[in-house]
CSV table of C-alpha atoms in Angstrom, one decimal:
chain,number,residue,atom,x,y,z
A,1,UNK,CA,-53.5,-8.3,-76.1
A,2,UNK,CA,-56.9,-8.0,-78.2
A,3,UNK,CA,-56.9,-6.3,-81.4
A,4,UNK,CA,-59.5,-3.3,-80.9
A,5,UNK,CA,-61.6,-4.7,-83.8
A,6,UNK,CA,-61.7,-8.2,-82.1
A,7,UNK,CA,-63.0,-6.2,-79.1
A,8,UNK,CA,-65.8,-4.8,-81.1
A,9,UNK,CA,-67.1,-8.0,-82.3
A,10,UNK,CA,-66.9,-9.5,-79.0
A,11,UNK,CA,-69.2,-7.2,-77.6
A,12,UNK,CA,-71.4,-7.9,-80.4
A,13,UNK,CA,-71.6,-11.8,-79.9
A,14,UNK,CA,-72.2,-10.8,-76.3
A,15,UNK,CA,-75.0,-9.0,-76.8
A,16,UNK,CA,-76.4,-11.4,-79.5
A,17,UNK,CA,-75.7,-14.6,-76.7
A,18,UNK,CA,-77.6,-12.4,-73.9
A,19,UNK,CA,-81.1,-10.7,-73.9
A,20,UNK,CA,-78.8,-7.5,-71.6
A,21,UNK,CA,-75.4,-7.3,-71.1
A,22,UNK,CA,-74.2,-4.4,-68.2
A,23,UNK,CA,-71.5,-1.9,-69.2
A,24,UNK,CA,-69.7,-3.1,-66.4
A,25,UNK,CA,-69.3,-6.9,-67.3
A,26,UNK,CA,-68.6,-5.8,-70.9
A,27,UNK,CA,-65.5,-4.0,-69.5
A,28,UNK,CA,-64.7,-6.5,-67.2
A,29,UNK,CA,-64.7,-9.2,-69.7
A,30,UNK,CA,-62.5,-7.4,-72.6
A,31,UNK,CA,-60.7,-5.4,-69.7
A,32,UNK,CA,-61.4,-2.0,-70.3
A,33,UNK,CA,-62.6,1.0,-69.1
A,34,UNK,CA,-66.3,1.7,-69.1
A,35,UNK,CA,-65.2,4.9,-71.6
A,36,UNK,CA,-63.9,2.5,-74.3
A,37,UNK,CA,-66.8,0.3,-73.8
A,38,UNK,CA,-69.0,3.3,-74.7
A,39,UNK,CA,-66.9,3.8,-78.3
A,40,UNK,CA,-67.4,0.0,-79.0
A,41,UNK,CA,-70.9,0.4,-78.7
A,42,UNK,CA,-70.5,3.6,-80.8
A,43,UNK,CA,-68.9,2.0,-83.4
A,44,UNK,CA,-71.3,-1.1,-84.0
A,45,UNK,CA,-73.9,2.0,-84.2
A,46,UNK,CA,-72.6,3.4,-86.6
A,47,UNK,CA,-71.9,-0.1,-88.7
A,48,UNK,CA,-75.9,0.3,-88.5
A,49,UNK,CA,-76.2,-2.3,-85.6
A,50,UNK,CA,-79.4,-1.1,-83.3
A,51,UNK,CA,-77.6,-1.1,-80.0
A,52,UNK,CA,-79.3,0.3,-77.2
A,53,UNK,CA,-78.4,1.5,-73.5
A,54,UNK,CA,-80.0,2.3,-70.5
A,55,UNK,CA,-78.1,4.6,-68.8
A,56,UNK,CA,-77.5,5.3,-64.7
A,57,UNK,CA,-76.5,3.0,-62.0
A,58,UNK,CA,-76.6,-0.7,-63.1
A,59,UNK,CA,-76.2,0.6,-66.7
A,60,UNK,CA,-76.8,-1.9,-69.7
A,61,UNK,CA,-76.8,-2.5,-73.5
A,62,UNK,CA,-79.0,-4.6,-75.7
A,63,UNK,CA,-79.7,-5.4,-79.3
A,64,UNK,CA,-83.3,-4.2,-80.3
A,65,UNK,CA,-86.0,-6.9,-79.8
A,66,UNK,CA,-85.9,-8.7,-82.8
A,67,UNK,CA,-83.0,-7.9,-84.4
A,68,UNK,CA,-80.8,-10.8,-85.7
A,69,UNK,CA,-77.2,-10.6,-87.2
A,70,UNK,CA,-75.7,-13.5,-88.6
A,71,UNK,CA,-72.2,-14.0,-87.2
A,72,UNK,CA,-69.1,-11.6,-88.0
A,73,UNK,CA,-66.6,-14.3,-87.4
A,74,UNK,CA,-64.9,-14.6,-90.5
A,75,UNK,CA,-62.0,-17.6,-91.4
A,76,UNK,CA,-59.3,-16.3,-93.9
A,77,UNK,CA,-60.8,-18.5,-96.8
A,78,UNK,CA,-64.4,-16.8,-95.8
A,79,UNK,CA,-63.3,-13.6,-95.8
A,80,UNK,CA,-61.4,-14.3,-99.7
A,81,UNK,CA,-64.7,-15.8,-100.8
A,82,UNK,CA,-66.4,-13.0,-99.7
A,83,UNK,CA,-64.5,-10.4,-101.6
A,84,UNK,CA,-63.9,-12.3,-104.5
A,85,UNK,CA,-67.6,-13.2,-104.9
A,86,UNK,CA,-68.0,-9.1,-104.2
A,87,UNK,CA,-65.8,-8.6,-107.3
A,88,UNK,CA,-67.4,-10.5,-109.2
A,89,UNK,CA,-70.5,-9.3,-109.4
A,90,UNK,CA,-70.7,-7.3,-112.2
A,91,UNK,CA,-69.2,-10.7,-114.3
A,92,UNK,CA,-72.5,-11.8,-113.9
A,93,UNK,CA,-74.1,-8.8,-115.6
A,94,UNK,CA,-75.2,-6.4,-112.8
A,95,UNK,CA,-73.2,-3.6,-113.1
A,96,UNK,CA,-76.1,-1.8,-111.3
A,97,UNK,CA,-75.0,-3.3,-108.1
A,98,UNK,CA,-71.4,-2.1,-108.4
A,99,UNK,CA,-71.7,0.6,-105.8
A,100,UNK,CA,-73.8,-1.4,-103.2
A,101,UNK,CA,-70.8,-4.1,-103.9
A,102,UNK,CA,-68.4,-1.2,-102.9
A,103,UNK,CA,-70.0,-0.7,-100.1
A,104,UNK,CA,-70.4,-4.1,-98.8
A,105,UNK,CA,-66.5,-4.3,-99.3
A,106,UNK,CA,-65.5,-1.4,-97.6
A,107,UNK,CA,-68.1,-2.6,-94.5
A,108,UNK,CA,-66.4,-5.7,-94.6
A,109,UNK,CA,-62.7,-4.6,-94.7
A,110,UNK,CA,-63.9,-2.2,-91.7
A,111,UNK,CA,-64.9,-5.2,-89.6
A,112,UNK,CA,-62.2,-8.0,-90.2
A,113,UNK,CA,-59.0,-8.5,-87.7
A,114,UNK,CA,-56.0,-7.1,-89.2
A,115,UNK,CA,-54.3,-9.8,-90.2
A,116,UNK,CA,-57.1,-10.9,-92.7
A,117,UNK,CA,-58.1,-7.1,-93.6
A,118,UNK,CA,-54.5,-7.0,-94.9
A,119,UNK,CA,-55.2,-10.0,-96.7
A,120,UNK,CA,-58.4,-8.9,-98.6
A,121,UNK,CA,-56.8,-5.1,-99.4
A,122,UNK,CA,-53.6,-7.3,-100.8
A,123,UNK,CA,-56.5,-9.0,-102.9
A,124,UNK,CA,-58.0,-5.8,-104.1
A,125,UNK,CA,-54.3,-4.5,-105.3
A,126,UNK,CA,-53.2,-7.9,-107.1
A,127,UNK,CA,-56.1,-9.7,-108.5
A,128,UNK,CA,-57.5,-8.9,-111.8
A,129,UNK,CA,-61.0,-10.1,-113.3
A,130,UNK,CA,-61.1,-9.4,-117.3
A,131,UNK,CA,-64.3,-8.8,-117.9
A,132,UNK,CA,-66.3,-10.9,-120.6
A,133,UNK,CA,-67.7,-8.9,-123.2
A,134,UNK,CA,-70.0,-11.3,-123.9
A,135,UNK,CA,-71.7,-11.2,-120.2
A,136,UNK,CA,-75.2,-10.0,-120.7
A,137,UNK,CA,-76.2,-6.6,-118.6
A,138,UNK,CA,-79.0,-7.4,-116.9
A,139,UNK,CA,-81.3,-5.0,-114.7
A,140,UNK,CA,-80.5,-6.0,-110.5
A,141,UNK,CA,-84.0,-4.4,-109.0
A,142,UNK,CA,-85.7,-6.8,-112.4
A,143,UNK,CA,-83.7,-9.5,-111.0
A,144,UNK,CA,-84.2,-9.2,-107.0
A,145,UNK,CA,-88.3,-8.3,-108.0
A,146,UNK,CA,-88.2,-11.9,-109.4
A,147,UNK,CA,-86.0,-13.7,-106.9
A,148,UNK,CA,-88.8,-12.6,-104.6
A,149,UNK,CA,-91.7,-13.7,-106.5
A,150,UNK,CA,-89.2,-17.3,-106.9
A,151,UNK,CA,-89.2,-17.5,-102.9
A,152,UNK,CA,-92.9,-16.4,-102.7
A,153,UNK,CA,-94.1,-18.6,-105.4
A,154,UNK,CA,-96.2,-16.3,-107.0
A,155,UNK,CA,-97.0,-15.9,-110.5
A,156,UNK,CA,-95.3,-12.6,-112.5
A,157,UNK,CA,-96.7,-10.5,-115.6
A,158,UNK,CA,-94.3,-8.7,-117.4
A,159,UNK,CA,-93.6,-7.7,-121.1
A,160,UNK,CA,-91.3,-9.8,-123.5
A,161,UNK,CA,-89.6,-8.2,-126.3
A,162,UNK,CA,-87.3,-11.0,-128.7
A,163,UNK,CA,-85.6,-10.1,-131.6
A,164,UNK,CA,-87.7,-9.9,-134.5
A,165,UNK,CA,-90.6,-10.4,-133.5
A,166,UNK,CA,-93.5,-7.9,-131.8
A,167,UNK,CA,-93.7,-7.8,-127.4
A,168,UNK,CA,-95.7,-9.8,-125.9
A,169,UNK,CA,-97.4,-9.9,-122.4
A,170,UNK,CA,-96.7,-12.8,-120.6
A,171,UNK,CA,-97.7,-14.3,-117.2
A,172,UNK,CA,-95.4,-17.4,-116.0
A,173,UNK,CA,-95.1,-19.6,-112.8
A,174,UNK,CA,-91.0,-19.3,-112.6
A,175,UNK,CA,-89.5,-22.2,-110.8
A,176,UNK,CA,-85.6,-20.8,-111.2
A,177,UNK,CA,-83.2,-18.5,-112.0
A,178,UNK,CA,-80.3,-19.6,-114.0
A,179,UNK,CA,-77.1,-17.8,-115.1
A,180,UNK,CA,-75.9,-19.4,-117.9
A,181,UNK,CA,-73.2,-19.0,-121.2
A,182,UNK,CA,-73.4,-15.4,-119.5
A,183,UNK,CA,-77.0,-14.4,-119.3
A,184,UNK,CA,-79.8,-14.5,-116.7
A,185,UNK,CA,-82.8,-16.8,-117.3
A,186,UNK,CA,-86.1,-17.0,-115.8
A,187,UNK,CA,-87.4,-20.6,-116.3
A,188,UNK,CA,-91.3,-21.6,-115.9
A,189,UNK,CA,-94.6,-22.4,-116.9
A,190,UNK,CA,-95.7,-19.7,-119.8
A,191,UNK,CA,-99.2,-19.2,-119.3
A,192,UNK,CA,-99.7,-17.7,-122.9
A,193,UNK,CA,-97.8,-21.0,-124.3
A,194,UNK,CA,-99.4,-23.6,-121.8
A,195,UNK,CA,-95.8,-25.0,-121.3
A,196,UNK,CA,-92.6,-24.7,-120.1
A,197,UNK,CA,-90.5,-22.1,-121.2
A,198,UNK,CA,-87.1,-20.0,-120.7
A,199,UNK,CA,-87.2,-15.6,-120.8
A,200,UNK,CA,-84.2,-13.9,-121.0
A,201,UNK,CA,-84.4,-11.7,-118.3
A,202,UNK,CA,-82.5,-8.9,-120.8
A,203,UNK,CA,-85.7,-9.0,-122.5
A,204,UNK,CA,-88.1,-8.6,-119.8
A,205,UNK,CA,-89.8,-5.3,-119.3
A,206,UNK,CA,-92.2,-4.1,-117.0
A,207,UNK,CA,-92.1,-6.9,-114.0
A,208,UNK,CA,-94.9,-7.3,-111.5
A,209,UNK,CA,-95.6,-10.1,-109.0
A,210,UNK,CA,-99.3,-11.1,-108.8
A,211,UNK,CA,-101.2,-12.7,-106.1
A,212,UNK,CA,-101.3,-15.8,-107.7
A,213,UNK,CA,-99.7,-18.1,-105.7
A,214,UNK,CA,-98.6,-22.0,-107.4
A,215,UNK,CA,-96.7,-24.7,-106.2
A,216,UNK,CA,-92.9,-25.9,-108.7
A,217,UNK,CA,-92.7,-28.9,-109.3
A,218,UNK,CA,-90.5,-31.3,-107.4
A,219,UNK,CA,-86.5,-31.3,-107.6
A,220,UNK,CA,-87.2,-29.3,-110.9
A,221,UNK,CA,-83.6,-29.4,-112.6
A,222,UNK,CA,-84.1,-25.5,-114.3
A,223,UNK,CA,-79.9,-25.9,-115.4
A,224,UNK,CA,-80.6,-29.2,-117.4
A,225,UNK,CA,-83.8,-27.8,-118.8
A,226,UNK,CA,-82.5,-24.8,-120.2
A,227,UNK,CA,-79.4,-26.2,-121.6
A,228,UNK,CA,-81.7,-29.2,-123.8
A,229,UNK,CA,-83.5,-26.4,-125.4
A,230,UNK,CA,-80.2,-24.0,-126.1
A,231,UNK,CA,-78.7,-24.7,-129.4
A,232,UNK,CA,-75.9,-27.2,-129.5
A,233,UNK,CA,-72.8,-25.3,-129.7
A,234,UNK,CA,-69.0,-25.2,-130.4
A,235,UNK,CA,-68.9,-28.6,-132.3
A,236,UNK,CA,-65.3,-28.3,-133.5
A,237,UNK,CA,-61.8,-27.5,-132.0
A,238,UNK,CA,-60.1,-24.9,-133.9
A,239,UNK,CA,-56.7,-24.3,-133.8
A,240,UNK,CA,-54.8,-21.3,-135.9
A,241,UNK,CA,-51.6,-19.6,-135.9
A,242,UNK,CA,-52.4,-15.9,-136.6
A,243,UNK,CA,-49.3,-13.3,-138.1
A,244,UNK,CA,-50.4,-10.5,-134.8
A,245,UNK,CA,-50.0,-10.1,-131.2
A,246,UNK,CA,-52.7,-10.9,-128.6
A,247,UNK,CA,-52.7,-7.2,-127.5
A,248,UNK,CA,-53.4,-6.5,-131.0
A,249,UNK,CA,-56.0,-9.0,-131.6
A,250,UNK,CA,-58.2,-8.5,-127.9
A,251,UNK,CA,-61.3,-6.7,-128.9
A,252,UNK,CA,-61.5,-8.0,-132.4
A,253,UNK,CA,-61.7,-11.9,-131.1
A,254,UNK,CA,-65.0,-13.1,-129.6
A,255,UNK,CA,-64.2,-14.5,-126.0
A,256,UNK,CA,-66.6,-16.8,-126.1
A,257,UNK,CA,-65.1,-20.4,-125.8
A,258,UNK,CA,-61.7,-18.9,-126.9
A,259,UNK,CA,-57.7,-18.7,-125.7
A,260,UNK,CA,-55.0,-16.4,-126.8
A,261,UNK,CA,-52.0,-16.9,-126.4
A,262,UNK,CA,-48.5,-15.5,-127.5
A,263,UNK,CA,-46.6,-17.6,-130.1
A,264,UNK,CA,-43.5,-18.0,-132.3
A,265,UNK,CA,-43.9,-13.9,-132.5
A,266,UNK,CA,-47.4,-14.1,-132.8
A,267,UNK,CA,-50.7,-15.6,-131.3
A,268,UNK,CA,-51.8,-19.3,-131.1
A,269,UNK,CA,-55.8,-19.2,-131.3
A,270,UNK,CA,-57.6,-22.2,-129.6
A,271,UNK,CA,-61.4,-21.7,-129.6
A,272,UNK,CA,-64.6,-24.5,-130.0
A,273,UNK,CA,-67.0,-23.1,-132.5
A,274,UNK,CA,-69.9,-24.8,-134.6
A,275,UNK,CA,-70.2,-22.6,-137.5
A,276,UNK,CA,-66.9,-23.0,-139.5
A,277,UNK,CA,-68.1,-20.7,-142.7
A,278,UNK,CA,-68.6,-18.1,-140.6
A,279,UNK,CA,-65.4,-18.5,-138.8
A,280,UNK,CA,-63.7,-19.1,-141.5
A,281,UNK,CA,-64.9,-15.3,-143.4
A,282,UNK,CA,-63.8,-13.9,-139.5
A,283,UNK,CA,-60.6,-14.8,-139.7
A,284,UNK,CA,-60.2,-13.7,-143.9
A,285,UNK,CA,-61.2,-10.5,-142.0
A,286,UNK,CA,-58.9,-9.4,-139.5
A,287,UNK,CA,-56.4,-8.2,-142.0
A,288,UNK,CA,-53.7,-10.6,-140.8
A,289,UNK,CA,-51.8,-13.3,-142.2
A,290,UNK,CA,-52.6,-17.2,-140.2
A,291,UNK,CA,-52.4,-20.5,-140.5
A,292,UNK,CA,-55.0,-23.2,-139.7
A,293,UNK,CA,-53.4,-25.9,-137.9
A,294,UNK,CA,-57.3,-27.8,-137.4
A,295,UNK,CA,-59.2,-29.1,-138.0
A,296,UNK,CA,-59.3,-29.8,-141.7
A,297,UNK,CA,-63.0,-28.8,-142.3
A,298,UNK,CA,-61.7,-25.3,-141.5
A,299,UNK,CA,-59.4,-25.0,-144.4
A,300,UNK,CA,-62.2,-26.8,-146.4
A,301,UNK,CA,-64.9,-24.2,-145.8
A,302,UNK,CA,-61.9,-21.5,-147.4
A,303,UNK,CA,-62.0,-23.5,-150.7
A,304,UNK,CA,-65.7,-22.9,-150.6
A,305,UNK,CA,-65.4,-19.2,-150.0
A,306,UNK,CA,-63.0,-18.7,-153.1
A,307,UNK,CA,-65.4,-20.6,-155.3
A,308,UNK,CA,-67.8,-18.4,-154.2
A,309,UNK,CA,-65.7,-15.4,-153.9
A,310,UNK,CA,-65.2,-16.3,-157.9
A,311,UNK,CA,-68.3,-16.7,-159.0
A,312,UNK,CA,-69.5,-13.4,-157.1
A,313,UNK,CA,-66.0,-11.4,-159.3
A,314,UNK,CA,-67.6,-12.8,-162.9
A,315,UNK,CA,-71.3,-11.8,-162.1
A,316,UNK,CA,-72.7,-9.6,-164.5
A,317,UNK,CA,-76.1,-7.7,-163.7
A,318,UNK,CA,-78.7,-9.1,-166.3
């Protein structure tokens, strides 16, 4: 026996496959009455599908001229990588899309076969994403305004404010998008620099696409660009043994290249960082007791700090 969603979507392929489809083959071929053929039809109306029928003898149904819909057929692995990529979303910084991901859920769950809606609610209830709280928000409209002018290839003006330093207005040919280390960049030509440059798109105000059309160049790699121009990071593996409980210690540890985990009563930290001075006055600040297990520049750079920490005690204001 068909499952009643099945039903639904097989009326939809049908109509996609055929220019008109008659009430009375639909309810020949999913052996029905004409009735429940009408609530089918209802139903993919209200999922926003433009159905229309011609009513009378010899009574039909068609999709509006012009109307395409990619296929509802989903496997079980489809369907998971649909809802986890839903999740995930605002991972990537666009909180602003959390509703319309809702949404998209819901309208998915709505059209799947029971076996694999059960699956993706049994998703919802056991899966857990901790969020980074070093993920970047970034604005979605910003972002889709500029995945459009990508596709188009046209030019976009917009204002630029870095730290530090005054805003600027800018006009750049962006080749790519890139999400990277948790932020969005915008990678192009800079019109103001005469070169190729990377824009935050946190920092971007004011977006407009101009009718300046210009062609990217070739297999431009926008990922290898933006990462020779990045600072070179998380040049040493750090290993300590810190006197507290991860609970304790979440919120107070950057999450960037880092692991907690419980250990001998109290947390083994594993993290790859390239300033050890600074890492090294972190950890004198969390108030607990630890142990540096590596590497040995670590427990180096704490000599340094007493020294200084010294010499700062025995100063005397002139």
């Amino acid at each position: 026996m068909y499952d009643p969603s099945m039903r639904v979507l097989t009326v939809l392929e049908l109509l996609q496959s055929r220019e008109e489809v008659t009430g009375a083959e639909l309810a020949r071929r999913l052996e029905v009455s004409p009735r429940t053929v009408q609530r089918y039809v209802a139903r993919l109306q209200d999922l926003g599908i433009p159905v229309e029928g011609r009513r009378g003898v010899g009574g039909a149904y068609r999709l509006k001229p012009g109307f395409q819909l990619p296929p509802l057929m989903f496997t079980g692995e489809e369907a998971l990588a649909l809802a986890l990529g839903l999740r995930a979303l605002t991972h990537l910084g666009l909180h602003a899309l959390a509703p319309a991901a809702q949404g998209a859920g819901a309208k998915l769950t709505r059209t799947l076969p029971h076996a694999l809606r059960d699956d993706v609610q049994a998703l919802e209830l056991s899966v857990q994403l901790d969020a980074s709280p070093w993920v970047v928000g970034t604005d979605a409209t910003l972002l889709s305004v500029l995945l459009r002018a990508v596709r188009g290839q046209c030019a976009v003006a917009f204002t630029y404010a870095a730290p530090r330093t005054p805003p600027t207005t800018r006009r750049a040919d962006v080749y790519r998008v890139v999400h990277l280390d948790g932020r969005w960049y915008a990678v192009g030509h800079c019109h103001l620099r005469g070169a190729l440059r990377s824009f935050r798109l946190d920092r971007m105000q004011a977006l407009s696409v101009l009718d300046e059309p210009f062609s990217p160049p070739p297999d431009f790699d926008a990922l290898a660009y933006l990462r020779s121009t990045l600072p070179e990071r998380a040049a040493h593996d750090v290993s300590v043994w810190l006197a507290a409980p991860p609970e304790l210690l979440r919120g107070h540890v950057s999450g960037w290249h880092t692991d907690l985990s419980p250990e001998n009563g109290g947390t083994r930290l594993r993290a790859r960082r390239d300033n050890l001075s600074s890492f090294a006055a972190f950890l004198l600040g969390l108030g607990c007791d630890f142990r540096v297990d590596s590497p040995p520049e670590l427990r180096a750079e704490f000599g340094r700090l007493a020294q200084r920490s010294a010499a700062l005690a025995h100063y005397t204001d002139p």
